[in-house]
Amino acid sequence: MQLASISKLENFVDQEVTLRGWLYNRRGKGKLLFLILRDGTGHVQCVCFRPDMDPELFARLEKLTYESSIQVTGVVKKDERSQGGFEIGVKDVKVVSEAEENYPIAIQEDTPNIDHLLDNRHLWIRSKIPHATLRIRNEVVQAIRDFFYEREFILVDSPIFTPNACEGTTNLFEVDYFDEKAYLTQSGQLYNEATCMAHGKTYCFGPTFRAEKSKTRRHLTEFWMVEPEMAYAGLDDVMDLCEDFLSYVVERCLTRARKWLDILGRDVTKLENVTKPFPRISYADACAKIIEKRAQLLASGSDDEKRIAKDAMTEPGDDFGAADETIIGMIFDKPTMVHRYPKSIKAFYMKADPQQPEYALCVDVIGPEGAGELIGGGEREDSLDNLLAAIKHHKLPEEAFKWYLDLRRYGSVPHAGFGLGVERTVGWICGNPHVRETIPFPRLLHRLSP
RNA sequence: UCCUCGGUAGCUCAGCGGUAGAGUAGGUGGCUGUUAACCACUUGGCCGUAGGUUCGAAUCCUACCCGGGGAGCCA
């Protein structure tokens, strides 16, 4: 018995192989029976011809339920009539486990009921679109690790249980830690600042938690973030890294995961366009462009565009909302690096621009096609005195930051880094606006299971 | 928390005061090249929950429950 996988059938033409998988679909045509088998690596049509087979087995296969696990033995044939170009001339089928009737997920391309699909996420991930999406996630994650490994960043993961709010801004999940209060991490950044002083260039890569009651297509309560941090680096170094990093990840998906992009129906020309350099624009200039575009959309845009424009900013000062990011995405067709936001709207550890102290040395990378904010980062405050003042100004408990302040006491250097949201990145690359489909088992405001 | 849309067959939906419908899945039969196969017949329902209006409610009203989309906040 020669085992094979569906993705490698071209190596077995005219040979007898055994495939192990699940029945995805079934079509009968008189003495012919077509079984569509999936094995995790792909789908293939297996052709059963009644006169050539055991009558009892043929009769059983004609009624075999969807998702029954089966082991198919037959000869690999090149055949243009078959999707994928290959099919199996079936000699024998072993039914490993016959599935129950009423498999909850229908094979249809109609508008799905997302609630039902998410309730059955444990089964839905078998279907083609979610399956391909998770293959893209796999490629993105592998590309991230390879990118940082090749550039000699050291993976030093940060803790998930933390004693206090890192930035004091967002709502955290509170857990009981042996009669002490602990919180699930919302960012590994402060710890990265410590590890990069030990290793030079580090990154952490793990889950992150936000207890915000956000109910939008861009939010999860549990999501994955990759956060690099570099000692002896500034804002420009971070922007260079963002460019190198995002273009590398996209390129990897194009070269090594194109099959899955095709299944998703992704317009790859949009991704092929993601090459260095990316536009770099200051917050102040970006605001001016948004306000200008807003007026133009209100005057002569479509109804959809008018609706977006209405929500966009009318004067600089605030952080960007969803509409502002969408408009940035309309103006530029590449990920766009918006730098130097007002210091007042950014976290306490952001360093002020010496040239214009009311702005921070920070950057957000806003993805095209409505992907939203993919990256947030910047240069960190490295002066002990300034940091103490910022902690006081933000009314944060100084005691909790004692170890963090030590980093400025013992060999402080300019340093910078960023955080990238993995699900938003995967969603953008897949052309799927909803982050909930880019993680195997999404955790959402109203969803904790399966 | 706010705005908005929705809950009818296993699944996707129509019906919007007068006997509960279609497609698909399931069942029975037919077909040697199907691609979401097709053709014929067929099983399948506490119309989200609780009140109310009415001779009569899936349909109208009220409350509640559950969810989707969006806002704020953020990656």
Short mmCIF file of C-alpha atoms (C1' of nucleotides) in Angstrom, two decimals:
data_model
loop_
_atom_site.label_atom_id
_atom_site.label_comp_id
_atom_site.label_asym_id
_atom_site.label_seq_id
_atom_site.Cartn_x
_atom_site.Cartn_y
_atom_site.Cartn_z
CA MET A 1 0.00 0.00 0.00
CA GLN A 2 1.45 3.32 -1.13
CA LEU A 3 0.14 6.26 0.90
CA ALA A 4 -0.17 9.59 -0.88
CA SER A 5 -1.56 13.03 -0.21
CA ILE A 6 -3.83 14.87 -2.63
CA SER A 7 -1.41 17.79 -2.96
CA LYS A 8 1.29 15.43 -4.28
CA LEU A 9 -0.74 13.40 -6.79
CA GLU A 10 1.36 14.55 -9.76
CA ASN A 11 4.15 12.34 -8.41
CA PHE A 12 1.97 9.22 -8.64
CA VAL A 13 0.41 9.31 -12.11
CA ASP A 14 -0.64 5.80 -13.27
CA GLN A 15 0.37 4.34 -9.91
CA GLU A 16 -1.88 2.78 -7.32
CA VAL A 17 -2.09 4.82 -4.13
CA THR A 18 -4.11 4.95 -0.95
CA LEU A 19 -5.58 8.27 0.18
CA ARG A 20 -6.92 8.82 3.66
CA GLY A 21 -9.49 11.50 4.26
CA TRP A 22 -13.16 12.44 4.45
CA LEU A 23 -16.07 12.39 1.99
CA TYR A 24 -16.62 16.01 0.96
CA ASN A 25 -19.30 15.49 -1.69
CA ARG A 26 -20.81 12.72 -3.76
CA ARG A 27 -22.48 12.60 -7.17
CA GLY A 28 -24.08 9.58 -8.84
CA LYS A 29 -24.60 8.99 -12.53
CA GLY A 30 -25.99 5.55 -13.23
CA LYS A 31 -23.18 3.07 -13.12
CA LEU A 32 -20.76 5.85 -12.21
CA LEU A 33 -20.25 7.30 -8.75
CA PHE A 34 -18.06 10.31 -8.09
CA LEU A 35 -16.72 10.69 -4.57
CA ILE A 36 -15.07 14.00 -3.74
CA LEU A 37 -12.42 13.24 -1.16
CA ARG A 38 -10.63 15.81 0.99
CA ASP A 39 -7.57 14.93 3.02
CA GLY A 40 -6.53 18.31 4.41
CA THR A 41 -4.08 18.98 1.59
CA GLY A 42 -6.72 19.33 -1.12
CA HIS A 43 -9.70 17.77 -2.87
CA VAL A 44 -9.80 15.05 -5.52
CA GLN A 45 -12.52 13.28 -7.45
CA CYS A 46 -12.58 9.51 -7.00
CA VAL A 47 -14.44 7.64 -9.74
CA CYS A 48 -16.25 4.39 -8.94
CA PHE A 49 -17.54 2.24 -11.81
CA ARG A 50 -20.21 -0.22 -10.72
CA PRO A 51 -19.25 -3.23 -12.91
CA ASP A 52 -15.69 -3.07 -11.60
CA MET A 53 -16.60 -3.04 -7.95
CA ASP A 54 -18.02 -5.21 -5.22
CA PRO A 55 -21.81 -4.59 -5.49
CA GLU A 56 -22.27 -4.36 -1.74
CA LEU A 57 -19.51 -1.78 -1.38
CA PHE A 58 -20.84 0.25 -4.32
CA ALA A 59 -24.33 0.31 -2.80
CA ARG A 60 -22.90 1.45 0.52
CA LEU A 61 -20.86 4.21 -1.08
CA GLU A 62 -23.91 5.48 -2.98
CA LYS A 63 -25.48 6.28 0.39
CA LEU A 64 -22.42 7.22 2.34
CA THR A 65 -23.00 10.31 4.47
CA TYR A 66 -21.00 13.52 4.07
CA GLU A 67 -17.85 13.75 6.14
CA SER A 68 -17.61 10.00 6.65
CA SER A 69 -13.95 9.14 7.04
CA ILE A 70 -12.73 6.88 4.25
CA GLN A 71 -9.57 5.33 2.91
CA VAL A 72 -9.57 5.17 -0.89
CA THR A 73 -7.29 2.93 -2.92
CA GLY A 74 -7.02 3.38 -6.68
CA VAL A 75 -4.96 4.46 -9.64
CA VAL A 76 -4.00 8.12 -10.14
CA LYS A 77 -5.04 9.34 -13.58
CA LYS A 78 -4.41 12.59 -15.33
CA ASP A 79 -7.82 13.74 -16.58
CA GLU A 80 -8.84 17.19 -17.77
CA ARG A 81 -12.48 16.50 -16.93
CA SER A 82 -11.58 16.44 -13.26
CA GLN A 83 -11.05 19.60 -11.21
CA GLY A 84 -7.40 19.82 -10.31
CA GLY A 85 -6.44 17.76 -13.35
CA PHE A 86 -6.16 14.42 -11.54
CA GLU A 87 -8.63 11.80 -10.43
CA ILE A 88 -8.58 8.41 -8.76
CA GLY A 89 -9.86 5.27 -10.52
CA VAL A 90 -11.23 3.57 -7.43
CA LYS A 91 -10.41 -0.08 -6.70
CA ASP A 92 -11.35 -0.23 -3.06
CA VAL A 93 -12.76 2.00 -0.32
CA LYS A 94 -12.52 1.31 3.36
CA VAL A 95 -15.06 3.17 5.47
CA VAL A 96 -13.27 4.08 8.67
CA SER A 97 -16.23 5.78 10.33
CA GLU A 98 -19.63 6.50 8.86
CA ALA A 99 -20.72 10.03 9.75
CA GLU A 100 -24.13 10.71 11.25
CA GLU A 101 -26.77 12.31 9.05
CA ASN A 102 -27.48 16.03 9.07
CA TYR A 103 -23.95 17.34 8.91
CA PRO A 104 -24.56 20.93 10.02
CA ILE A 105 -22.54 22.66 7.32
CA ALA A 106 -24.07 22.67 3.84
CA ILE A 107 -21.87 22.65 0.75
CA GLN A 108 -23.29 25.71 -0.84
CA GLU A 109 -22.03 29.07 -1.87
CA ASP A 110 -25.12 30.99 -0.77
CA THR A 111 -24.84 33.75 1.76
CA PRO A 112 -23.96 31.92 4.92
CA ASN A 113 -25.58 32.47 8.28
CA ILE A 114 -22.48 33.51 10.18
CA ASP A 115 -24.00 32.74 13.55
CA HIS A 116 -24.65 29.14 12.61
CA LEU A 117 -21.23 28.78 11.03
CA LEU A 118 -19.48 30.16 14.10
CA ASP A 119 -21.52 27.90 16.38
CA ASN A 120 -20.17 25.05 14.27
CA ARG A 121 -16.69 26.47 13.83
CA HIS A 122 -15.15 23.11 14.82
CA LEU A 123 -16.71 21.64 11.67
CA TRP A 124 -16.75 24.76 9.50
CA ILE A 125 -12.93 24.82 9.42
CA ARG A 126 -13.19 21.73 7.16
CA SER A 127 -14.86 23.78 4.42
CA LYS A 128 -12.82 25.21 1.58
CA ILE A 129 -12.82 28.93 2.42
CA PRO A 130 -12.00 28.66 6.14
CA HIS A 131 -9.49 25.92 5.36
CA ALA A 132 -7.67 28.10 2.83
CA THR A 133 -7.81 31.10 5.17
CA LEU A 134 -6.08 29.14 7.92
CA ARG A 135 -3.45 27.99 5.41
CA ILE A 136 -2.73 31.65 4.70
CA ARG A 137 -2.50 32.28 8.44
CA ASN A 138 0.02 29.45 8.66
CA GLU A 139 2.12 31.05 5.92
CA VAL A 140 1.90 34.50 7.52
CA VAL A 141 2.99 33.16 10.91
CA GLN A 142 5.86 31.18 9.40
CA ALA A 143 6.95 34.21 7.36
CA ILE A 144 6.95 36.36 10.50
CA ARG A 145 9.17 33.90 12.33
CA ASP A 146 11.50 33.48 9.38
CA PHE A 147 11.77 37.23 8.82
CA PHE A 148 12.88 37.95 12.36
CA TYR A 149 15.08 34.86 12.56
CA GLU A 150 16.90 35.80 9.35
CA ARG A 151 17.47 39.33 10.68
CA GLU A 152 18.79 38.01 13.99
CA PHE A 153 15.94 39.16 16.17
CA ILE A 154 15.74 36.91 19.22
CA LEU A 155 12.35 35.48 20.17
CA VAL A 156 11.87 36.36 23.85
CA ASP A 157 8.23 35.95 24.76
CA SER A 158 6.57 38.19 27.30
CA PRO A 159 4.25 36.98 30.07
CA ILE A 160 0.52 36.55 29.65
CA PHE A 161 -0.32 37.17 33.32
CA THR A 162 0.62 40.69 34.21
CA PRO A 163 0.35 42.50 37.53
CA ASN A 164 -1.01 45.77 36.16
CA ALA A 165 -2.29 47.56 33.12
CA CYS A 166 0.61 48.20 30.77
CA GLU A 167 -0.66 51.47 29.43
CA GLY A 168 -3.60 52.14 31.70
CA THR A 169 -5.90 52.77 28.75
CA THR A 170 -7.88 49.76 27.65
CA ASN A 171 -10.07 47.38 29.64
CA LEU A 172 -8.26 44.24 30.71
CA PHE A 173 -9.48 40.80 31.65
CA GLU A 174 -9.04 40.34 35.38
CA VAL A 175 -8.18 36.93 36.80
CA ASP A 176 -7.75 35.65 40.31
CA TYR A 177 -4.07 34.85 40.83
CA PHE A 178 -3.91 33.14 44.24
CA ASP A 179 -5.94 35.86 45.97
CA GLU A 180 -4.12 38.55 44.07
CA LYS A 181 -5.48 40.41 41.09
CA ALA A 182 -3.77 39.71 37.79
CA TYR A 183 -4.59 40.76 34.25
CA LEU A 184 -4.24 39.10 30.88
CA THR A 185 -1.65 40.93 28.83
CA GLN A 186 -2.68 43.58 26.34
CA SER A 187 0.84 44.03 24.98
CA GLY A 188 4.30 42.62 25.54
CA GLN A 189 5.95 45.88 24.70
CA LEU A 190 7.20 47.02 28.09
CA TYR A 191 8.82 43.62 28.57
CA ASN A 192 10.31 43.82 25.09
CA GLU A 193 12.02 47.03 26.10
CA ALA A 194 13.73 45.03 28.84
CA THR A 195 14.64 42.07 26.61
CA CYS A 196 16.07 44.21 23.80
CA MET A 197 18.46 45.78 26.31
CA ALA A 198 19.68 42.23 26.96
CA HIS A 199 19.75 40.91 23.37
CA GLY A 200 19.84 43.98 21.12
CA LYS A 201 16.98 42.99 18.84
CA THR A 202 14.08 40.94 20.19
CA TYR A 203 10.47 40.13 19.47
CA CYS A 204 7.59 38.47 21.19
CA PHE A 205 4.79 36.63 19.45
CA GLY A 206 1.73 35.48 21.30
CA PRO A 207 -1.88 36.04 22.22
CA THR A 208 -3.10 39.36 23.54
CA PHE A 209 -6.35 40.19 25.32
CA ARG A 210 -8.60 43.20 25.31
CA ALA A 211 -11.81 43.35 27.32
CA GLU A 212 -13.23 46.15 25.17
CA LYS A 213 -16.87 45.70 24.25
CA SER A 214 -16.01 46.20 20.62
CA LYS A 215 -18.35 44.64 18.12
CA THR A 216 -16.83 45.28 14.73
CA ARG A 217 -15.23 43.31 11.95
CA ARG A 218 -11.75 44.40 13.12
CA HIS A 219 -11.95 43.25 16.75
CA LEU A 220 -11.39 40.10 18.74
CA THR A 221 -11.07 39.85 22.51
CA GLU A 222 -8.20 37.40 22.05
CA PHE A 223 -5.84 38.05 19.15
CA TRP A 224 -2.23 37.44 18.21
CA MET A 225 0.35 40.14 18.03
CA VAL A 226 3.98 40.15 17.00
CA GLU A 227 6.07 42.88 18.59
CA PRO A 228 9.71 43.54 17.66
CA GLU A 229 11.88 45.95 19.65
CA MET A 230 15.35 47.27 18.77
CA ALA A 231 17.96 48.94 20.97
CA TYR A 232 19.85 51.86 19.41
CA ALA A 233 17.03 52.57 16.99
CA GLY A 234 14.70 55.43 16.19
CA LEU A 235 11.48 56.17 14.33
CA ASP A 236 13.05 55.96 10.87
CA ASP A 237 14.50 52.54 11.70
CA VAL A 238 11.06 51.35 12.71
CA MET A 239 9.52 52.60 9.47
CA ASP A 240 12.24 50.88 7.45
CA LEU A 241 11.54 47.69 9.38
CA CYS A 242 7.77 47.96 8.78
CA GLU A 243 8.34 48.21 5.04
CA ASP A 244 10.77 45.32 4.88
CA PHE A 245 8.59 43.22 7.12
CA LEU A 246 5.19 43.70 5.46
CA SER A 247 6.53 43.35 1.93
CA TYR A 248 8.34 40.15 2.97
CA VAL A 249 5.22 38.62 4.50
CA VAL A 250 3.09 39.45 1.46
CA GLU A 251 5.73 38.15 -0.94
CA ARG A 252 5.91 34.88 0.96
CA CYS A 253 2.16 34.39 0.66
CA LEU A 254 2.32 35.13 -3.05
CA THR A 255 5.11 32.64 -3.70
CA ARG A 256 4.37 29.88 -1.23
CA ALA A 257 0.62 30.07 -0.60
CA ARG A 258 -0.77 31.21 -3.94
CA LYS A 259 -2.89 28.07 -4.26
CA TRP A 260 -4.86 29.15 -1.20
CA LEU A 261 -5.17 32.75 -2.37
CA ASP A 262 -6.65 31.40 -5.61
CA ILE A 263 -9.21 29.31 -3.72
CA LEU A 264 -10.17 32.46 -1.80
CA GLY A 265 -10.58 34.30 -5.10
CA ARG A 266 -8.11 36.97 -3.97
CA ASP A 267 -7.13 39.63 -6.51
CA VAL A 268 -3.38 39.03 -6.23
CA THR A 269 -2.45 42.09 -8.31
CA LYS A 270 -3.35 44.16 -5.25
CA LEU A 271 -0.84 42.15 -3.22
CA GLU A 272 1.82 42.20 -5.94
CA ASN A 273 1.68 45.96 -5.63
CA VAL A 274 2.85 45.82 -2.00
CA THR A 275 6.50 46.68 -2.62
CA LYS A 276 8.92 49.14 -1.04
CA PRO A 277 8.81 52.03 -0.58
CA PHE A 278 5.52 52.65 1.23
CA PRO A 279 4.13 56.18 1.45
CA ARG A 280 5.30 58.04 4.57
CA ILE A 281 3.13 60.94 5.64
CA SER A 282 2.93 62.97 8.81
CA TYR A 283 -0.24 63.01 10.87
CA ALA A 284 -0.70 66.70 10.09
CA ASP A 285 -0.42 66.15 6.33
CA ALA A 286 -2.64 63.06 6.52
CA CYS A 287 -5.35 65.06 8.28
CA ALA A 288 -5.23 67.70 5.57
CA LYS A 289 -5.59 65.01 2.90
CA ILE A 290 -8.46 63.33 4.75
CA ILE A 291 -10.34 66.61 5.14
CA GLU A 292 -9.81 67.43 1.48
CA LYS A 293 -10.94 63.96 0.35
CA ARG A 294 -13.89 64.13 2.72
CA ALA A 295 -15.18 67.28 1.05
CA GLN A 296 -14.69 65.75 -2.38
CA LEU A 297 -16.58 62.55 -1.43
CA LEU A 298 -19.45 64.51 0.11
CA ALA A 299 -19.75 66.54 -3.08
CA SER A 300 -19.47 63.83 -5.70
CA GLY A 301 -19.09 60.40 -4.07
CA SER A 302 -21.38 57.40 -4.20
CA ASP A 303 -23.86 56.85 -1.35
CA ASP A 304 -21.41 54.51 0.37
CA GLU A 305 -18.60 57.01 0.04
CA LYS A 306 -20.81 59.79 1.40
CA ARG A 307 -21.63 57.69 4.44
CA ILE A 308 -17.94 57.12 5.13
CA ALA A 309 -17.12 60.79 4.55
CA LYS A 310 -19.75 61.87 7.06
CA ASP A 311 -17.95 59.95 9.81
CA ALA A 312 -14.51 61.26 8.91
CA MET A 313 -12.67 63.99 10.78
CA THR A 314 -13.38 67.65 10.14
CA GLU A 315 -10.32 69.03 11.89
CA PRO A 316 -6.99 67.60 13.14
CA GLY A 317 -6.55 66.63 16.78
CA ASP A 318 -8.15 63.25 17.34
CA ASP A 319 -6.87 59.79 16.66
CA PHE A 320 -8.10 58.31 13.40
CA GLY A 321 -11.47 56.59 13.41
CA ALA A 322 -12.55 53.81 11.09
CA ALA A 323 -13.72 56.28 8.44
CA ASP A 324 -10.44 58.18 8.48
CA GLU A 325 -8.49 54.96 7.96
CA THR A 326 -10.79 53.97 5.11
CA ILE A 327 -10.14 57.29 3.40
CA ILE A 328 -6.36 56.90 3.83
CA GLY A 329 -6.81 53.49 2.19
CA MET A 330 -8.62 55.17 -0.73
CA ILE A 331 -5.88 57.77 -1.25
CA PHE A 332 -2.97 55.30 -1.25
CA ASP A 333 -2.93 51.83 -2.79
CA LYS A 334 -0.15 50.53 -0.52
CA PRO A 335 0.20 50.22 3.23
CA THR A 336 0.61 53.80 4.40
CA MET A 337 2.87 54.92 7.24
CA VAL A 338 1.35 57.80 9.16
CA HIS A 339 3.88 59.22 11.61
CA ARG A 340 4.03 61.88 14.35
CA TYR A 341 0.56 61.82 15.89
CA PRO A 342 -0.23 64.36 18.60
CA LYS A 343 1.53 63.27 21.76
CA SER A 344 -1.63 63.86 23.79
CA ILE A 345 -3.52 60.98 22.16
CA LYS A 346 -0.70 58.44 22.44
CA ALA A 347 0.56 56.24 25.28
CA PHE A 348 2.80 57.62 28.01
CA TYR A 349 5.97 55.86 26.84
CA MET A 350 5.98 57.52 23.39
CA LYS A 351 8.90 59.88 22.87
CA ALA A 352 8.20 63.45 21.83
CA ASP A 353 9.69 64.75 18.58
CA PRO A 354 12.52 67.14 19.64
CA GLN A 355 11.70 69.33 16.62
CA GLN A 356 8.01 69.70 17.56
CA PRO A 357 7.36 68.40 21.08
CA GLU A 358 3.56 68.33 20.75
CA TYR A 359 3.96 65.40 18.34
CA ALA A 360 5.18 61.90 19.19
CA LEU A 361 7.80 59.88 17.32
CA CYS A 362 5.28 57.18 16.46
CA VAL A 363 3.93 55.50 13.35
CA ASP A 364 0.76 53.63 12.42
CA VAL A 365 0.72 51.55 9.28
CA ILE A 366 -2.71 51.65 7.68
CA GLY A 367 -3.48 48.89 5.24
CA PRO A 368 -5.18 49.42 1.87
CA GLU A 369 -8.61 48.05 0.89
CA GLY A 370 -10.11 48.98 4.24
CA ALA A 371 -7.77 46.72 6.21
CA GLY A 372 -7.36 49.38 8.87
CA GLU A 373 -4.48 49.77 11.29
CA LEU A 374 -2.11 46.83 10.83
CA ILE A 375 0.81 48.19 12.84
CA GLY A 376 1.31 50.68 15.65
CA GLY A 377 4.77 51.56 16.88
CA GLY A 378 7.43 54.15 17.41
CA GLU A 379 10.35 55.38 19.42
CA ARG A 380 10.16 55.04 23.20
CA GLU A 381 10.92 57.69 25.79
CA ASP A 382 14.47 56.94 26.98
CA SER A 383 14.93 59.75 29.51
CA LEU A 384 14.17 58.86 33.11
CA ASP A 385 12.99 62.35 33.98
CA ASN A 386 10.66 62.64 31.00
CA LEU A 387 9.23 59.20 31.69
CA LEU A 388 8.59 60.02 35.36
CA ALA A 389 6.81 63.17 34.27
CA ALA A 390 4.72 61.24 31.71
CA ILE A 391 3.69 58.64 34.29
CA LYS A 392 2.61 61.42 36.62
CA HIS A 393 0.79 63.25 33.81
CA HIS A 394 -1.14 60.10 32.84
CA LYS A 395 -1.91 59.50 36.53
CA LEU A 396 -0.34 56.03 36.48
CA PRO A 397 0.96 54.27 39.64
CA GLU A 398 4.70 54.91 39.62
CA GLU A 399 5.36 51.95 41.92
CA ALA A 400 4.11 49.50 39.29
CA PHE A 401 6.66 50.82 36.77
CA LYS A 402 9.69 50.55 39.05
CA TRP A 403 11.31 47.81 36.99
CA TYR A 404 10.48 49.63 33.76
CA LEU A 405 12.10 52.81 35.04
CA ASP A 406 15.22 50.79 35.92
CA LEU A 407 15.75 50.35 32.18
CA ARG A 408 16.36 54.12 32.00
CA ARG A 409 18.57 54.09 35.08
CA TYR A 410 20.95 51.41 33.87
CA GLY A 411 22.23 52.09 30.41
CA SER A 412 19.32 53.77 28.66
CA VAL A 413 19.57 54.08 24.87
CA PRO A 414 17.21 55.24 22.14
CA HIS A 415 15.05 52.27 21.22
CA ALA A 416 11.98 51.62 19.13
CA GLY A 417 9.61 48.91 17.97
CA PHE A 418 6.13 48.10 16.80
CA GLY A 419 3.23 45.71 17.19
CA LEU A 420 1.43 44.00 14.31
CA GLY A 421 -2.01 42.44 14.60
CA VAL A 422 -1.80 39.02 13.00
CA GLU A 423 -5.53 38.59 12.31
CA ARG A 424 -5.90 41.97 10.61
CA THR A 425 -2.88 41.16 8.48
CA VAL A 426 -4.23 37.74 7.52
CA GLY A 427 -7.64 39.27 6.77
CA TRP A 428 -6.09 41.87 4.53
CA ILE A 429 -3.97 39.31 2.63
CA CYS A 430 -6.99 37.01 2.24
CA GLY A 431 -9.23 39.87 1.15
CA ASN A 432 -11.56 39.03 4.03
CA PRO A 433 -12.72 42.03 6.01
CA HIS A 434 -13.65 40.00 9.11
CA VAL A 435 -10.91 39.09 11.55
CA ARG A 436 -13.11 36.40 13.11
CA GLU A 437 -12.43 34.09 10.15
CA THR A 438 -8.65 34.48 10.31
CA ILE A 439 -8.18 32.70 13.65
CA PRO A 440 -9.21 29.06 14.21
CA PHE A 441 -11.54 29.67 17.14
CA PRO A 442 -12.39 33.36 17.45
CA ARG A 443 -13.13 34.93 20.80
CA LEU A 444 -15.64 37.74 20.37
CA LEU A 445 -17.79 39.92 22.57
CA HIS A 446 -20.65 37.41 22.51
CA ARG A 447 -18.75 34.26 21.70
CA LEU A 448 -16.61 32.07 23.92
CA SER A 449 -17.28 28.69 22.28
CA PRO A 450 -16.48 26.38 20.63
"C1'" U B 1 -23.27 51.68 26.03
"C1'" C B 2 -25.63 53.76 21.48
"C1'" C B 3 -27.66 53.30 16.30
"C1'" U B 4 -29.48 49.65 12.87
"C1'" C B 5 -31.07 44.81 10.88
"C1'" G B 6 -32.66 40.01 11.90
"C1'" G B 7 -34.57 35.07 14.54
"C1'" U B 8 -39.97 30.35 9.96
"C1'" A B 9 -37.91 22.57 8.15
"C1'" G B 10 -31.02 19.73 9.65
"C1'" C B 11 -29.14 24.11 6.34
"C1'" U B 12 -30.35 28.72 3.03
"C1'" C B 13 -34.57 31.63 2.60
"C1'" A B 14 -39.82 33.26 0.87
"C1'" G B 15 -44.53 34.21 3.15
"C1'" C B 16 -46.08 40.05 6.43
"C1'" G B 17 -54.09 39.19 9.28
"C1'" G B 18 -57.57 33.82 6.66
"C1'" U B 19 -55.43 25.57 6.10
"C1'" A B 20 -47.15 26.43 6.81
"C1'" G B 21 -44.04 27.24 1.43
"C1'" A B 22 -39.53 26.65 -1.99
"C1'" G B 23 -34.45 25.13 -2.74
"C1'" U B 24 -31.06 22.00 -0.48
"C1'" A B 25 -29.87 17.93 2.88
"C1'" G B 26 -32.47 12.95 4.32
"C1'" G B 27 -35.72 8.66 1.93
"C1'" U B 28 -37.43 5.72 -2.78
"C1'" G B 29 -36.61 4.98 -8.02
"C1'" G B 30 -33.88 6.32 -12.95
"C1'" C B 31 -29.30 7.50 -15.70
"C1'" U B 32 -21.43 5.42 -18.05
"C1'" G B 33 -18.46 11.64 -17.20
"C1'" U B 34 -20.88 14.37 -13.21
"C1'" U B 35 -18.58 19.41 -11.42
"C1'" A B 36 -23.32 23.11 -5.91
"C1'" A B 37 -24.94 16.96 -11.34
"C1'" C B 38 -29.82 16.09 -13.28
"C1'" C B 39 -35.17 13.90 -13.57
"C1'" A B 40 -39.60 11.84 -10.82
"C1'" C B 41 -41.93 10.88 -6.20
"C1'" U B 42 -41.38 11.64 -0.80
"C1'" U B 43 -40.32 12.40 4.91
"C1'" G B 44 -39.63 16.72 7.59
"C1'" G B 45 -42.43 22.67 11.54
"C1'" C B 46 -44.28 24.86 19.43
"C1'" C B 47 -42.80 30.46 12.68
"C1'" G B 48 -36.92 33.00 19.25
"C1'" U B 49 -39.81 33.43 24.36
"C1'" A B 50 -43.89 35.57 27.20
"C1'" G B 51 -48.01 38.59 27.22
"C1'" G B 52 -51.69 41.53 24.45
"C1'" U B 53 -55.14 43.24 20.13
"C1'" U B 54 -58.56 40.20 16.96
"C1'" C B 55 -63.86 35.79 15.26
"C1'" G B 56 -58.88 34.43 13.64
"C1'" A B 57 -51.66 36.12 14.56
"C1'" A B 58 -45.64 33.45 11.57
"C1'" U B 59 -47.88 38.19 10.09
"C1'" C B 60 -50.08 43.83 14.18
"C1'" C B 61 -48.58 45.85 19.43
"C1'" U B 62 -45.50 45.51 24.11
"C1'" A B 63 -41.63 43.39 26.90
"C1'" C B 64 -37.73 40.11 27.12
"C1'" C B 65 -33.94 36.59 25.14
"C1'" C B 66 -30.31 35.45 21.29
"C1'" G B 67 -27.46 37.08 17.27
"C1'" G B 68 -25.56 40.10 12.72
"C1'" G B 69 -23.72 44.98 10.85
"C1'" G B 70 -21.88 49.74 12.41
"C1'" A B 71 -20.04 53.60 16.17
"C1'" G B 72 -16.75 54.58 20.32
"C1'" C B 73 -11.90 52.16 21.81
"C1'" C B 74 -8.03 49.72 19.71
"C1'" A B 75 -3.98 45.78 16.72
#
